[in-house]
Amino acid sequence: MGKVFLVGAGPGDPDLITVKGIKAIKQSNVILYDRLVNKALLEYATEDTKMIFCGKSPDKHSLTQDEINALLVKLSLEGHTVTRLKGGDPFIFGRGGEEAETLKNYDIPYEVVPGITAGVAAPAYAGIPVTHRDYSSSVAFITGVMKDSVDEDEYWKHLALGPETLCIYMGVKKLPEIQRLLVKHGRKSETPVALIHCGTSNQQVTVTGTLDDIVTKAKHIKNPAMIVIGEVVKLRDRMSWFEEVASEELEPQLIY
């Protein structure tokens, strides 16, 4: 019987992976890695480690989630030590929970190695703290992509007057609808908004505005990008730091 490490690779800057994550990579003989994982992290593996790409883009999956789950089980039962290298944190919109459930069902030993999620890291690199004593004492991590069975109007109604800071993953294509529903349900149109493209990389681009004008201002922004909504966005003008000192060594990766 082998073992699986569900490892969060962090948000893109390879230096942001944890020490424990690097140790897991080094001791594994098979690595299953996602599309937005910074490839520099694979260099920690031994030369004979088998690499299996499991990347998913919005319109194409190299492997389905069921296929990934089955592969983790198969490799483990064959006695391999496996690192499942996932962008950001495996338990924050990384489907790591589904993989852990599958492994548990087969009594396969595993460890979860948390990672830094883009919902915190991308704003931090843009000079935006997601909480601040004077502006926000609550934050919600939200996905812009949800099951067909979810009532989107009710979903955003619940959030419009809820947490003071909203960090939205995978929401760029739906930004006009998100904006419309938040304003419809009571979020002020002058609420500050930021979109951070390729956060923590040397290609990071940040656009700020308000709910009233962000759709127009950010129309050129593509995925991957984080959306941050809330008064904390105002702090960027005073706290922006990374885009002025970005290292050319960083890869253009943003991980969720």
XYZ file of N, CA and C in Angstrom:
768
model
N 0.853 -1.201 0.000
C 0.000 0.000 0.000
C 0.880 1.240 0.000
N 0.578 2.148 -0.915
C 1.313 3.392 -0.972
C 0.671 4.467 -0.115
N 1.006 5.709 -0.426
C 0.477 6.851 0.319
C 0.342 8.034 -0.618
N -0.631 8.899 -0.336
C -0.872 10.077 -1.168
C -0.720 11.340 -0.332
N -0.017 12.307 -0.893
C 0.064 13.639 -0.313
C -0.759 14.579 -1.192
N -1.768 15.200 -0.621
C -2.564 16.213 -1.325
C -1.944 17.569 -0.995
N -1.160 18.086 -1.937
C -0.286 19.226 -1.660
C -0.779 20.481 -2.366
N -0.872 21.564 -1.608
C -1.159 22.864 -2.195
C 0.113 23.501 -2.701
N 0.160 23.797 -3.998
C 1.373 24.344 -4.611
C 1.508 25.847 -4.411
N 0.468 26.489 -3.885
C 0.513 27.931 -3.736
C -0.003 28.652 -4.969
N 0.082 29.989 -4.944
C -0.601 30.804 -5.952
C 0.180 31.105 -7.212
N 1.388 30.596 -7.357
C 2.129 30.874 -8.585
C 3.591 31.135 -8.354
N 3.915 32.068 -7.470
C 5.302 32.292 -7.097
C 5.820 31.005 -6.466
N 6.829 30.348 -7.055
C 7.266 29.058 -6.529
C 7.816 29.122 -5.116
N 8.234 30.303 -4.676
C 8.750 30.433 -3.321
C 7.654 30.363 -2.262
N 6.404 30.382 -2.677
C 5.303 30.388 -1.714
C 4.788 28.997 -1.359
N 5.373 27.945 -1.901
C 5.000 26.610 -1.461
C 5.569 26.387 -0.063
N 4.933 25.521 0.727
C 5.414 25.259 2.074
C 6.606 24.303 2.052
N 7.377 24.313 3.136
C 8.494 23.383 3.274
C 7.978 21.945 3.241
N 6.840 21.709 3.889
C 6.275 20.357 3.906
C 5.855 19.920 2.508
N 5.370 20.868 1.695
C 5.013 20.543 0.323
C 6.222 20.108 -0.485
N 7.344 20.802 -0.302
C 8.573 20.423 -1.000
C 9.037 19.038 -0.557
N 8.950 18.756 0.744
C 9.350 17.444 1.251
C 8.510 16.332 0.617
N 7.214 16.588 0.447
C 6.335 15.583 -0.166
C 6.740 15.320 -1.608
N 7.043 16.372 -2.344
C 7.474 16.214 -3.741
C 8.755 15.382 -3.805
N 9.692 15.677 -2.928
C 10.985 15.007 -2.951
C 10.881 13.511 -2.657
N 9.925 13.113 -1.817
C 9.850 11.707 -1.423
C 8.887 10.887 -2.273
N 8.195 11.514 -3.212
C 7.220 10.798 -4.043
C 7.890 10.248 -5.300
N 7.355 9.133 -5.788
C 7.854 8.607 -7.058
C 6.849 8.791 -8.192
N 5.665 9.354 -7.869
C 4.704 9.764 -8.887
C 4.118 11.111 -8.473
N 4.015 12.023 -9.432
C 3.392 13.320 -9.169
C 2.303 13.568 -10.189
N 1.104 13.849 -9.705
C -0.013 14.255 -10.554
C -0.186 15.754 -10.352
N 0.046 16.550 -11.404
C 0.049 17.993 -11.227
C -0.983 18.676 -12.122
N -1.454 19.828 -11.643
C -2.495 20.585 -12.326
C -1.920 21.591 -13.312
N -2.793 22.171 -14.117
C -2.399 23.058 -15.219
C -1.648 24.296 -14.749
N -2.095 24.922 -13.669
C -1.514 26.186 -13.256
C -0.429 26.043 -12.190
N -0.021 24.824 -11.904
C 1.092 24.629 -10.984
C 2.371 25.144 -11.635
N 3.122 25.942 -10.896
C 4.377 26.456 -11.430
C 5.320 25.281 -11.675
N 5.751 25.126 -12.911
C 6.572 23.966 -13.291
C 7.916 23.933 -12.573
N 8.358 25.069 -12.042
C 9.614 25.081 -11.293
C 9.544 24.156 -10.085
N 8.350 23.937 -9.555
C 8.205 23.071 -8.381
C 8.489 21.610 -8.705
N 8.320 21.223 -9.964
C 8.588 19.835 -10.358
C 10.074 19.512 -10.308
N 10.901 20.542 -10.274
C 12.337 20.325 -10.228
C 12.806 19.783 -8.881
N 11.946 19.845 -7.868
C 12.286 19.259 -6.572
C 12.196 17.735 -6.595
N 11.525 17.187 -7.582
C 11.358 15.729 -7.668
C 12.655 15.062 -8.109
N 12.782 13.773 -7.797
C 13.938 13.011 -8.249
C 13.826 12.744 -9.747
N 14.941 12.390 -10.366
C 14.980 12.217 -11.818
C 14.066 11.106 -12.310
N 13.850 10.080 -11.485
C 13.042 8.946 -11.930
C 11.572 9.060 -11.530
N 11.178 10.212 -10.995
C 9.772 10.418 -10.628
C 8.915 10.507 -11.879
N 7.816 9.809 -11.873
C 6.888 9.844 -13.004
C 5.954 11.044 -12.869
N 5.849 11.832 -13.926
C 5.000 13.029 -13.938
C 3.737 12.761 -14.759
N 2.583 13.052 -14.180
C 1.316 12.861 -14.878
C 0.541 14.183 -14.844
N 0.272 14.714 -16.020
C -0.444 15.983 -16.129
C -1.946 15.761 -15.982
N -2.561 16.517 -15.092
C -4.008 16.386 -14.839
C -4.725 17.708 -15.061
N -4.150 18.561 -15.884
C -4.650 19.918 -16.022
C -6.059 20.029 -16.570
N -6.748 21.069 -16.078
C -8.102 21.367 -16.537
C -8.162 22.835 -16.920
N -8.655 23.110 -18.102
C -8.967 24.476 -18.500
C -10.485 24.565 -18.598
N -11.042 25.787 -18.688
C -12.497 25.912 -18.701
C -13.195 25.090 -19.781
N -12.512 24.880 -20.918
C -13.172 24.175 -22.014
C -12.553 22.816 -22.340
N -11.580 22.382 -21.517
C -10.928 21.108 -21.812
C -10.310 20.528 -20.557
N -10.577 19.237 -20.306
C -9.985 18.525 -19.183
C -9.111 17.400 -19.723
N -7.839 17.371 -19.309
C -6.988 16.258 -19.733
C -7.456 14.961 -19.094
N -7.919 15.048 -17.851
C -8.535 13.927 -17.140
C -9.740 14.467 -16.393
N -10.808 13.691 -16.333
C -11.950 14.093 -15.521
C -11.610 13.880 -14.053
N -12.399 14.473 -13.174
C -12.142 14.277 -11.748
C -12.291 12.816 -11.350
N -13.255 12.131 -11.921
C -13.418 10.703 -11.621
C -12.186 9.908 -12.060
N -11.612 10.274 -13.203
C -10.406 9.594 -13.685
C -9.213 9.875 -12.782
N -9.113 11.099 -12.291
C -8.034 11.439 -11.362
C -8.185 10.650 -10.068
N -9.405 10.591 -9.548
C -9.655 9.833 -8.321
C -9.257 8.376 -8.499
N -9.659 7.802 -9.623
C -9.366 6.391 -9.884
C -7.860 6.161 -10.016
N -7.157 7.113 -10.619
C -5.714 6.988 -10.796
C -4.988 7.056 -9.454
N -5.433 7.924 -8.575
C -4.844 7.997 -7.237
C -4.982 6.670 -6.499
N -6.150 6.070 -6.615
C -6.391 4.781 -5.968
C -5.496 3.707 -6.578
N -5.466 3.640 -7.895
C -4.676 2.616 -8.594
C -3.193 2.710 -8.220
N -2.640 3.903 -8.289
C -1.224 4.086 -7.998
C -0.905 3.736 -6.551
N -1.782 4.111 -5.663
C -1.566 3.824 -4.245
C -1.608 2.326 -3.961
N -2.575 1.659 -4.549
C -2.693 0.216 -4.340
C -1.510 -0.531 -4.950
N -0.842 0.087 -5.923
C 0.358 -0.512 -6.508
C 1.605 -0.254 -5.662
N 1.436 0.543 -4.593
C 2.545 0.772 -3.671
C 3.310 2.060 -3.877
N 2.828 2.929 -4.752
C 3.544 4.171 -5.034
C 3.292 5.227 -3.951
N 4.281 6.081 -3.777
C 4.102 7.287 -2.979
C 3.779 8.407 -3.959
N 2.620 9.002 -3.788
C 2.083 9.928 -4.790
C 1.902 11.316 -4.190
N 2.351 12.323 -4.930
C 1.996 13.699 -4.598
C 0.983 14.189 -5.612
N -0.159 14.585 -5.113
C -1.175 15.232 -5.949
C -0.965 16.724 -5.780
N -0.296 17.338 -6.747
C 0.126 18.730 -6.644
C -0.947 19.630 -7.245
N -1.589 20.405 -6.367
C -2.758 21.177 -6.750
C -2.483 22.661 -6.552
N -3.048 23.480 -7.404
C -2.868 24.909 -7.287
C -3.465 25.460 -6.005
N -2.800 26.470 -5.429
C -3.318 27.132 -4.241
C -3.381 26.198 -3.064
N -4.564 26.059 -2.492
C -4.811 25.151 -1.371
C -5.736 24.051 -1.847
N -5.437 22.785 -1.528
C -6.253 21.689 -2.060
C -7.696 21.683 -1.579
N -7.963 22.325 -0.453
C -9.319 22.314 0.104
C -10.076 23.613 -0.143
N -9.517 24.520 -0.948
C -10.237 25.746 -1.318
C -10.418 25.744 -2.829
N -11.570 25.302 -3.263
C -11.927 25.192 -4.680
C -10.913 24.366 -5.470
N -10.278 23.403 -4.789
C -9.305 22.557 -5.451
C -9.767 21.120 -5.612
N -10.960 20.816 -5.144
C -11.546 19.478 -5.212
C -10.716 18.448 -4.453
N -9.874 18.955 -3.549
C -9.108 18.057 -2.704
C -9.982 17.265 -1.753
N -11.103 17.846 -1.362
C -12.023 17.128 -0.487
C -12.579 15.876 -1.141
N -12.870 15.979 -2.444
C -13.384 14.816 -3.171
C -12.321 13.728 -3.276
N -11.081 14.142 -3.490
C -10.001 13.169 -3.594
C -9.734 12.506 -2.249
N -9.780 13.285 -1.188
C -9.582 12.719 0.150
C -10.686 11.722 0.487
N -11.918 12.052 0.128
C -13.026 11.114 0.371
C -12.808 9.793 -0.347
N -12.362 9.881 -1.592
C -12.111 8.665 -2.369
C -11.032 7.814 -1.711
N -9.941 8.431 -1.308
C -8.855 7.702 -0.666
C -9.324 7.068 0.640
N -10.125 7.791 1.391
C -10.651 7.262 2.652
C -11.536 6.053 2.408
N -12.314 6.079 1.341
C -13.199 4.958 1.019
C -12.425 3.677 0.750
N -11.176 3.826 0.288
C -10.343 2.655 -0.008
C -9.305 2.403 1.086
N -9.441 3.117 2.201
C -8.503 2.979 3.331
C -7.058 3.218 2.915
N -6.875 4.156 2.004
C -5.538 4.517 1.543
C -5.015 5.662 2.411
N -3.840 5.511 2.994
C -3.312 6.591 3.837
C -2.980 7.837 3.026
N -3.266 8.981 3.586
C -2.980 10.237 2.896
C -2.723 11.349 3.899
N -2.074 12.390 3.436
C -1.881 13.605 4.215
C -2.295 14.797 3.365
N -2.861 15.792 4.015
C -3.200 17.045 3.350
C -2.149 18.079 3.732
N -1.526 18.670 2.725
C -0.521 19.713 2.944
C -1.108 21.025 2.443
N -1.603 21.863 3.339
C -2.243 23.103 2.903
C -1.301 23.997 2.112
N -1.889 24.835 1.269
C -1.110 25.791 0.487
C -1.714 27.178 0.607
N -0.974 28.167 0.153
C -1.472 29.547 0.162
C -2.423 29.721 -1.009
N -3.635 30.129 -0.709
C -4.637 30.269 -1.766
C -4.591 31.653 -2.412
N -4.973 31.709 -3.674
C -4.923 32.963 -4.431
C -5.844 34.024 -3.847
N -6.898 33.606 -3.152
C -7.816 34.565 -2.568
C -7.179 35.447 -1.521
N -6.078 34.995 -0.937
C -5.305 35.781 0.017
C -4.058 36.352 -0.649
N -3.360 35.508 -1.422
C -2.065 35.900 -1.961
C -2.149 36.958 -3.057
N -3.068 36.780 -4.009
C -3.164 37.753 -5.101
C -3.492 39.154 -4.583
N -4.488 39.302 -3.691
C -4.714 40.635 -3.128
C -3.507 41.171 -2.358
N -2.830 40.304 -1.595
C -1.669 40.762 -0.827
C -0.588 41.310 -1.748
N -0.346 40.619 -2.877
C 0.656 41.076 -3.832
C 0.188 42.327 -4.581
N -1.091 42.599 -4.535
C -1.623 43.824 -5.153
C -1.749 44.957 -4.140
N -1.314 44.707 -2.894
C -1.398 45.738 -1.867
C -2.771 45.855 -1.236
N -3.523 44.739 -1.236
C -4.883 44.749 -0.690
C -4.993 43.693 0.410
N -5.076 44.102 1.679
C -5.325 43.132 2.740
C -6.803 42.752 2.735
N -7.110 41.474 2.812
C -8.532 41.095 2.728
C -9.285 41.410 4.010
N -8.556 41.617 5.117
C -9.171 42.144 6.340
C -8.338 43.328 6.817
N -9.008 44.229 7.500
C -8.339 45.403 8.055
C -9.249 45.954 9.135
N -8.676 46.306 10.271
C -9.494 46.716 11.409
C -10.430 47.872 11.084
N -9.999 48.752 10.184
C -10.808 49.928 9.866
C -11.786 49.717 8.714
N -11.640 48.602 7.981
C -12.438 48.436 6.767
C -13.211 47.123 6.690
N -12.648 46.051 7.218
C -13.289 44.748 7.029
C -12.878 43.757 8.111
N -13.870 43.223 8.795
C -13.610 42.185 9.801
C -14.154 40.834 9.358
N -14.578 40.744 8.094
C -15.095 39.473 7.575
C -14.749 39.345 6.104
N -14.505 38.102 5.687
C -14.141 37.845 4.291
C -14.750 36.519 3.873
N -15.191 36.444 2.626
C -15.745 35.202 2.080
C -14.998 34.834 0.809
N -14.664 33.558 0.690
C -14.091 33.012 -0.545
C -15.220 32.385 -1.343
N -15.374 32.834 -2.572
C -16.555 32.509 -3.373
C -16.130 32.009 -4.738
N -16.842 31.057 -5.281
C -16.602 30.640 -6.658
C -17.620 31.279 -7.584
N -17.141 31.715 -8.727
C -18.038 32.265 -9.733
C -18.682 31.191 -10.579
N -18.235 29.944 -10.411
C -18.783 28.805 -11.155
C -19.463 27.880 -10.164
N -20.703 27.554 -10.419
C -21.453 26.725 -9.474
C -22.297 25.699 -10.223
N -22.850 24.770 -9.471
C -23.676 23.726 -10.061
C -24.930 24.322 -10.705
N -25.421 23.634 -11.706
C -26.623 24.107 -12.406
C -27.830 24.190 -11.477
N -27.811 23.393 -10.422
C -28.954 23.349 -9.510
C -29.017 24.561 -8.577
N -27.952 25.366 -8.547
C -27.902 26.519 -7.645
C -28.691 27.681 -8.230
N -29.530 28.288 -7.409
C -30.263 29.490 -7.789
C -29.313 30.677 -7.645
N -28.812 31.190 -8.770
C -27.798 32.241 -8.713
C -28.326 33.526 -8.079
N -29.571 33.833 -8.303
C -30.135 35.044 -7.713
C -30.099 34.957 -6.192
N -30.495 33.823 -5.638
C -30.468 33.626 -4.189
C -29.033 33.576 -3.677
N -28.169 32.982 -4.452
C -26.752 32.847 -4.063
C -26.134 34.224 -3.834
N -26.308 35.117 -4.790
C -25.696 36.433 -4.670
C -26.486 37.351 -3.740
N -27.754 37.103 -3.579
C -28.555 37.856 -2.591
C -27.996 37.610 -1.192
N -27.644 36.365 -0.927
C -27.085 35.993 0.374
C -25.765 36.719 0.641
N -24.982 36.961 -0.431
C -23.660 37.535 -0.270
C -23.623 39.059 -0.358
N -24.617 39.641 -0.989
C -24.593 41.081 -1.266
C -24.434 41.917 -0.001
N -25.122 41.547 1.049
C -25.057 42.299 2.298
C -24.425 41.463 3.408
N -23.616 40.485 3.007
C -22.973 39.602 3.973
C -21.567 40.061 4.304
N -20.566 39.222 4.063
C -19.177 39.557 4.411
C -18.723 40.864 3.760
N -17.872 41.598 4.477
C -17.444 42.903 3.982
C -16.490 42.796 2.798
N -15.695 41.728 2.752
C -14.796 41.505 1.620
C -15.187 40.223 0.905
N -15.347 40.299 -0.403
C -15.635 39.129 -1.223
C -14.432 38.848 -2.111
N -13.909 37.625 -2.042
C -12.814 37.181 -2.910
C -13.379 36.112 -3.833
N -13.474 36.437 -5.101
C -14.200 35.589 -6.049
C -13.219 34.913 -7.008
N -13.254 33.594 -7.000
C -12.451 32.773 -7.896
C -13.273 32.466 -9.151
N -12.601 32.331 -10.274
C -13.230 31.853 -11.514
C -14.470 32.655 -11.875
N -14.365 33.975 -11.737
C -15.543 34.804 -11.965
C -15.422 35.825 -13.083
N -14.305 35.818 -13.814
C -14.073 36.881 -14.799
C -15.147 36.901 -15.876
N -15.465 35.749 -16.445
C -16.471 35.697 -17.511
C -17.853 36.104 -17.016
N -18.097 35.889 -15.735
C -19.421 36.198 -15.181
C -19.455 37.540 -14.466
N -18.407 38.339 -14.618
C -18.355 39.603 -13.889
C -19.578 40.487 -14.133
N -20.053 40.663 -15.351
C -21.247 41.509 -15.527
C -22.457 41.001 -14.736
N -22.650 39.686 -14.707
C -23.778 39.129 -13.971
C -23.573 39.259 -12.467
N -22.349 39.042 -12.010
C -22.045 39.204 -10.590
C -22.299 40.644 -10.159
N -21.831 41.569 -10.966
C -22.037 42.991 -10.660
C -23.518 43.320 -10.585
N -24.261 42.829 -11.554
C -25.692 43.135 -11.614
C -26.428 42.613 -10.390
N -26.136 41.387 -10.005
C -26.853 40.757 -8.894
C -26.464 41.354 -7.545
N -25.198 41.700 -7.378
C -24.799 42.312 -6.112
C -25.467 43.673 -5.919
N -25.484 44.478 -6.978
C -26.141 45.791 -6.875
C -27.643 45.621 -6.702
N -28.219 44.688 -7.415
C -29.662 44.431 -7.296
C -30.057 44.120 -5.864
N -29.197 43.389 -5.166
C -29.540 42.939 -3.817
C -28.920 43.795 -2.714
N -28.468 45.001 -3.060
C -28.148 45.962 -2.022
C -26.709 46.366 -1.831
N -25.769 45.748 -2.552
C -24.379 46.200 -2.441
C -24.277 47.546 -3.154
N -23.680 48.524 -2.533
C -23.608 49.862 -3.103
C -22.792 49.867 -4.394
N -23.267 50.603 -5.388
C -22.589 50.632 -6.685
C -21.214 51.273 -6.604
N -20.977 52.074 -5.551
C -19.654 52.703 -5.397
C -18.671 51.829 -4.626
N -19.052 50.596 -4.310
C -18.155 49.683 -3.616
C -16.899 49.437 -4.458
N -15.701 49.581 -3.880
C -14.464 49.355 -4.636
C -14.299 47.895 -5.064
N -13.707 47.702 -6.234
C -13.471 46.371 -6.804
C -12.078 46.331 -7.417
N -11.412 45.188 -7.296
C -10.138 44.973 -7.979
C -10.162 43.648 -8.712
N -9.570 43.598 -9.891
C -9.299 42.353 -10.592
C -7.788 42.207 -10.689
N -7.278 41.056 -10.263
C -5.834 40.816 -10.231
C -5.537 39.628 -11.125
N -4.909 39.907 -12.250
C -4.578 38.883 -13.237
C -3.177 38.344 -12.975
N -3.048 37.001 -12.992
C -1.745 36.344 -12.788
C -1.058 36.826 -11.526
N -1.807 36.877 -10.430
C -1.265 37.350 -9.165
C -0.061 36.560 -8.702
N 0.890 37.238 -8.098
C 2.163 36.754 -7.553
C 3.161 36.401 -8.640
N 2.868 36.692 -9.896
C 3.812 36.429 -10.981
C 4.331 37.749 -11.540
N 5.357 37.654 -12.400
C 5.894 38.876 -12.989
C 4.992 39.434 -14.078
N 3.877 38.767 -14.345
C 2.890 39.288 -15.293
C 1.632 39.773 -14.577
N 1.747 39.980 -13.286
C 0.594 40.450 -12.525
C 0.121 41.804 -13.042
N -1.190 41.897 -13.244
C -1.828 43.156 -13.650
C -3.046 43.357 -12.753
N -3.170 44.545 -12.193
C -4.298 44.846 -11.311
C -5.084 46.024 -11.867
N -6.391 45.841 -11.927
C -7.295 46.910 -12.364
C -8.274 47.173 -11.232
N -8.467 48.429 -10.897
C -9.415 48.779 -9.838
C -10.515 49.679 -10.377
N -11.620 49.660 -9.676
C -12.760 50.493 -10.033
C -13.812 50.342 -8.965
N -15.054 50.472 -9.362
C -16.185 50.258 -8.462
C -17.168 49.304 -9.139
N -18.135 48.845 -8.387
C -19.157 47.996 -8.998
C -19.839 48.705 -10.158
N -19.843 50.016 -10.109
C -20.505 50.784 -11.160
C -19.738 50.745 -12.482
N -18.395 50.701 -12.420
C -17.626 50.827 -13.667
C -16.608 49.714 -13.929
N -16.511 48.734 -13.030
C -15.447 47.737 -13.166
C -15.601 46.866 -14.411
N -16.818 46.606 -14.838
C -17.007 45.766 -16.033
C -16.347 46.409 -17.244
N -16.484 47.711 -17.355
C -15.856 48.431 -18.465
C -14.347 48.528 -18.287
N -13.917 48.874 -17.083
C -12.493 49.070 -16.834
C -11.686 47.786 -17.001
N -12.301 46.653 -16.661
C -11.566 45.385 -16.652
C -11.932 44.484 -17.820
N -12.480 45.035 -18.872
C -12.944 44.197 -19.981
C -11.808 43.474 -20.690
N -10.569 43.964 -20.527
C -9.422 43.311 -21.159
C -8.795 42.241 -20.278
N -9.239 42.100 -19.049
C -8.652 41.135 -18.114
C -9.188 39.732 -18.410
N -8.284 38.785 -18.523
C -8.641 37.394 -18.786
C -8.342 36.532 -17.566
N -8.887 35.318 -17.574
C -8.489 34.342 -16.567
C -7.047 33.938 -16.808
N -6.309 33.569 -15.752
C -6.740 33.494 -14.367
C -6.679 34.858 -13.684
N -7.688 35.148 -12.894
C -7.731 36.418 -12.174
C -8.617 36.281 -10.946
N -8.232 36.982 -9.899
C -9.044 37.073 -8.690
C -9.836 38.368 -8.729
N -11.062 38.303 -8.250
C -11.893 39.490 -8.080
C -12.015 39.759 -6.581
N -11.714 40.981 -6.180
C -11.850 41.372 -4.774
C -12.824 42.539 -4.708
N -13.841 42.397 -3.872
C -14.876 43.427 -3.733
C -14.966 43.842 -2.273
N -14.836 45.135 -2.020
C -14.946 45.616 -0.641
C -14.103 46.868 -0.416
N -14.315 47.497 0.718
C -13.638 48.746 1.034
C -12.126 48.591 1.148
N -11.647 47.360 1.417
C -10.192 47.160 1.548
C -9.446 47.472 0.252
N -10.161 47.425 -0.866
C -9.513 47.719 -2.155
C -8.958 49.143 -2.172
N -9.544 50.039 -1.387
C -9.059 51.424 -1.329
C -7.601 51.504 -0.871
N -7.164 50.512 -0.109
C -5.824 50.540 0.463
C -4.730 50.325 -0.581
N -5.095 49.831 -1.743
C -4.090 49.562 -2.773
C -3.295 50.810 -3.137
N -3.942 51.948 -3.166
C -3.252 53.183 -3.540
C -2.076 53.476 -2.616
N -2.187 53.072 -1.341
C -1.136 53.324 -0.360
C -0.201 52.138 -0.179
N -0.686 50.934 -0.478
C 0.049 49.731 -0.085
C 0.571 48.906 -1.247
N 0.341 49.337 -2.482
C 0.842 48.594 -3.640
C 2.364 48.480 -3.559
N 2.890 47.288 -3.787
C 4.340 47.086 -3.656
C 4.921 46.147 -4.713
N 4.220 45.073 -5.016
C 4.842 44.002 -5.788
C 5.069 44.358 -7.245
N 4.128 44.991 -7.860
C 4.233 45.239 -9.297
C 5.391 46.168 -9.640
N 5.888 46.905 -8.637
C 7.036 47.770 -8.861
C 8.364 47.024 -8.698
N 8.333 45.868 -8.017
C 9.594 45.173 -7.733
C 9.566 43.728 -8.227
N 8.620 43.395 -9.111
C 8.469 42.011 -9.552
C 9.765 41.483 -10.158
N 10.122 40.274 -9.732
C 11.337 39.630 -10.234
C 11.057 38.955 -11.566
N 12.004 39.052 -12.483
C 11.859 38.383 -13.768
C 11.928 36.868 -13.631
N 12.336 36.385 -12.456
C 12.450 34.949 -12.248
C 11.102 34.295 -11.999
N 10.081 35.082 -11.669
C 8.787 34.507 -11.347
C 8.048 34.102 -12.607
N 7.381 32.963 -12.534
C 6.627 32.455 -13.686
C 5.237 33.072 -13.727
N 4.651 33.276 -14.930
C 3.321 33.853 -15.040
C 2.238 32.830 -14.726
N 2.115 32.531 -13.447
C 1.149 31.521 -13.028
C 0.269 32.098 -11.930
N -1.022 31.822 -11.985
C -1.919 32.142 -10.870
C -2.671 30.892 -10.537
N -2.639 30.515 -9.260
C -3.189 29.225 -8.860
C -4.394 29.422 -7.965
N -5.440 28.646 -8.190
C -6.598 28.650 -7.331
C -6.607 27.418 -6.472
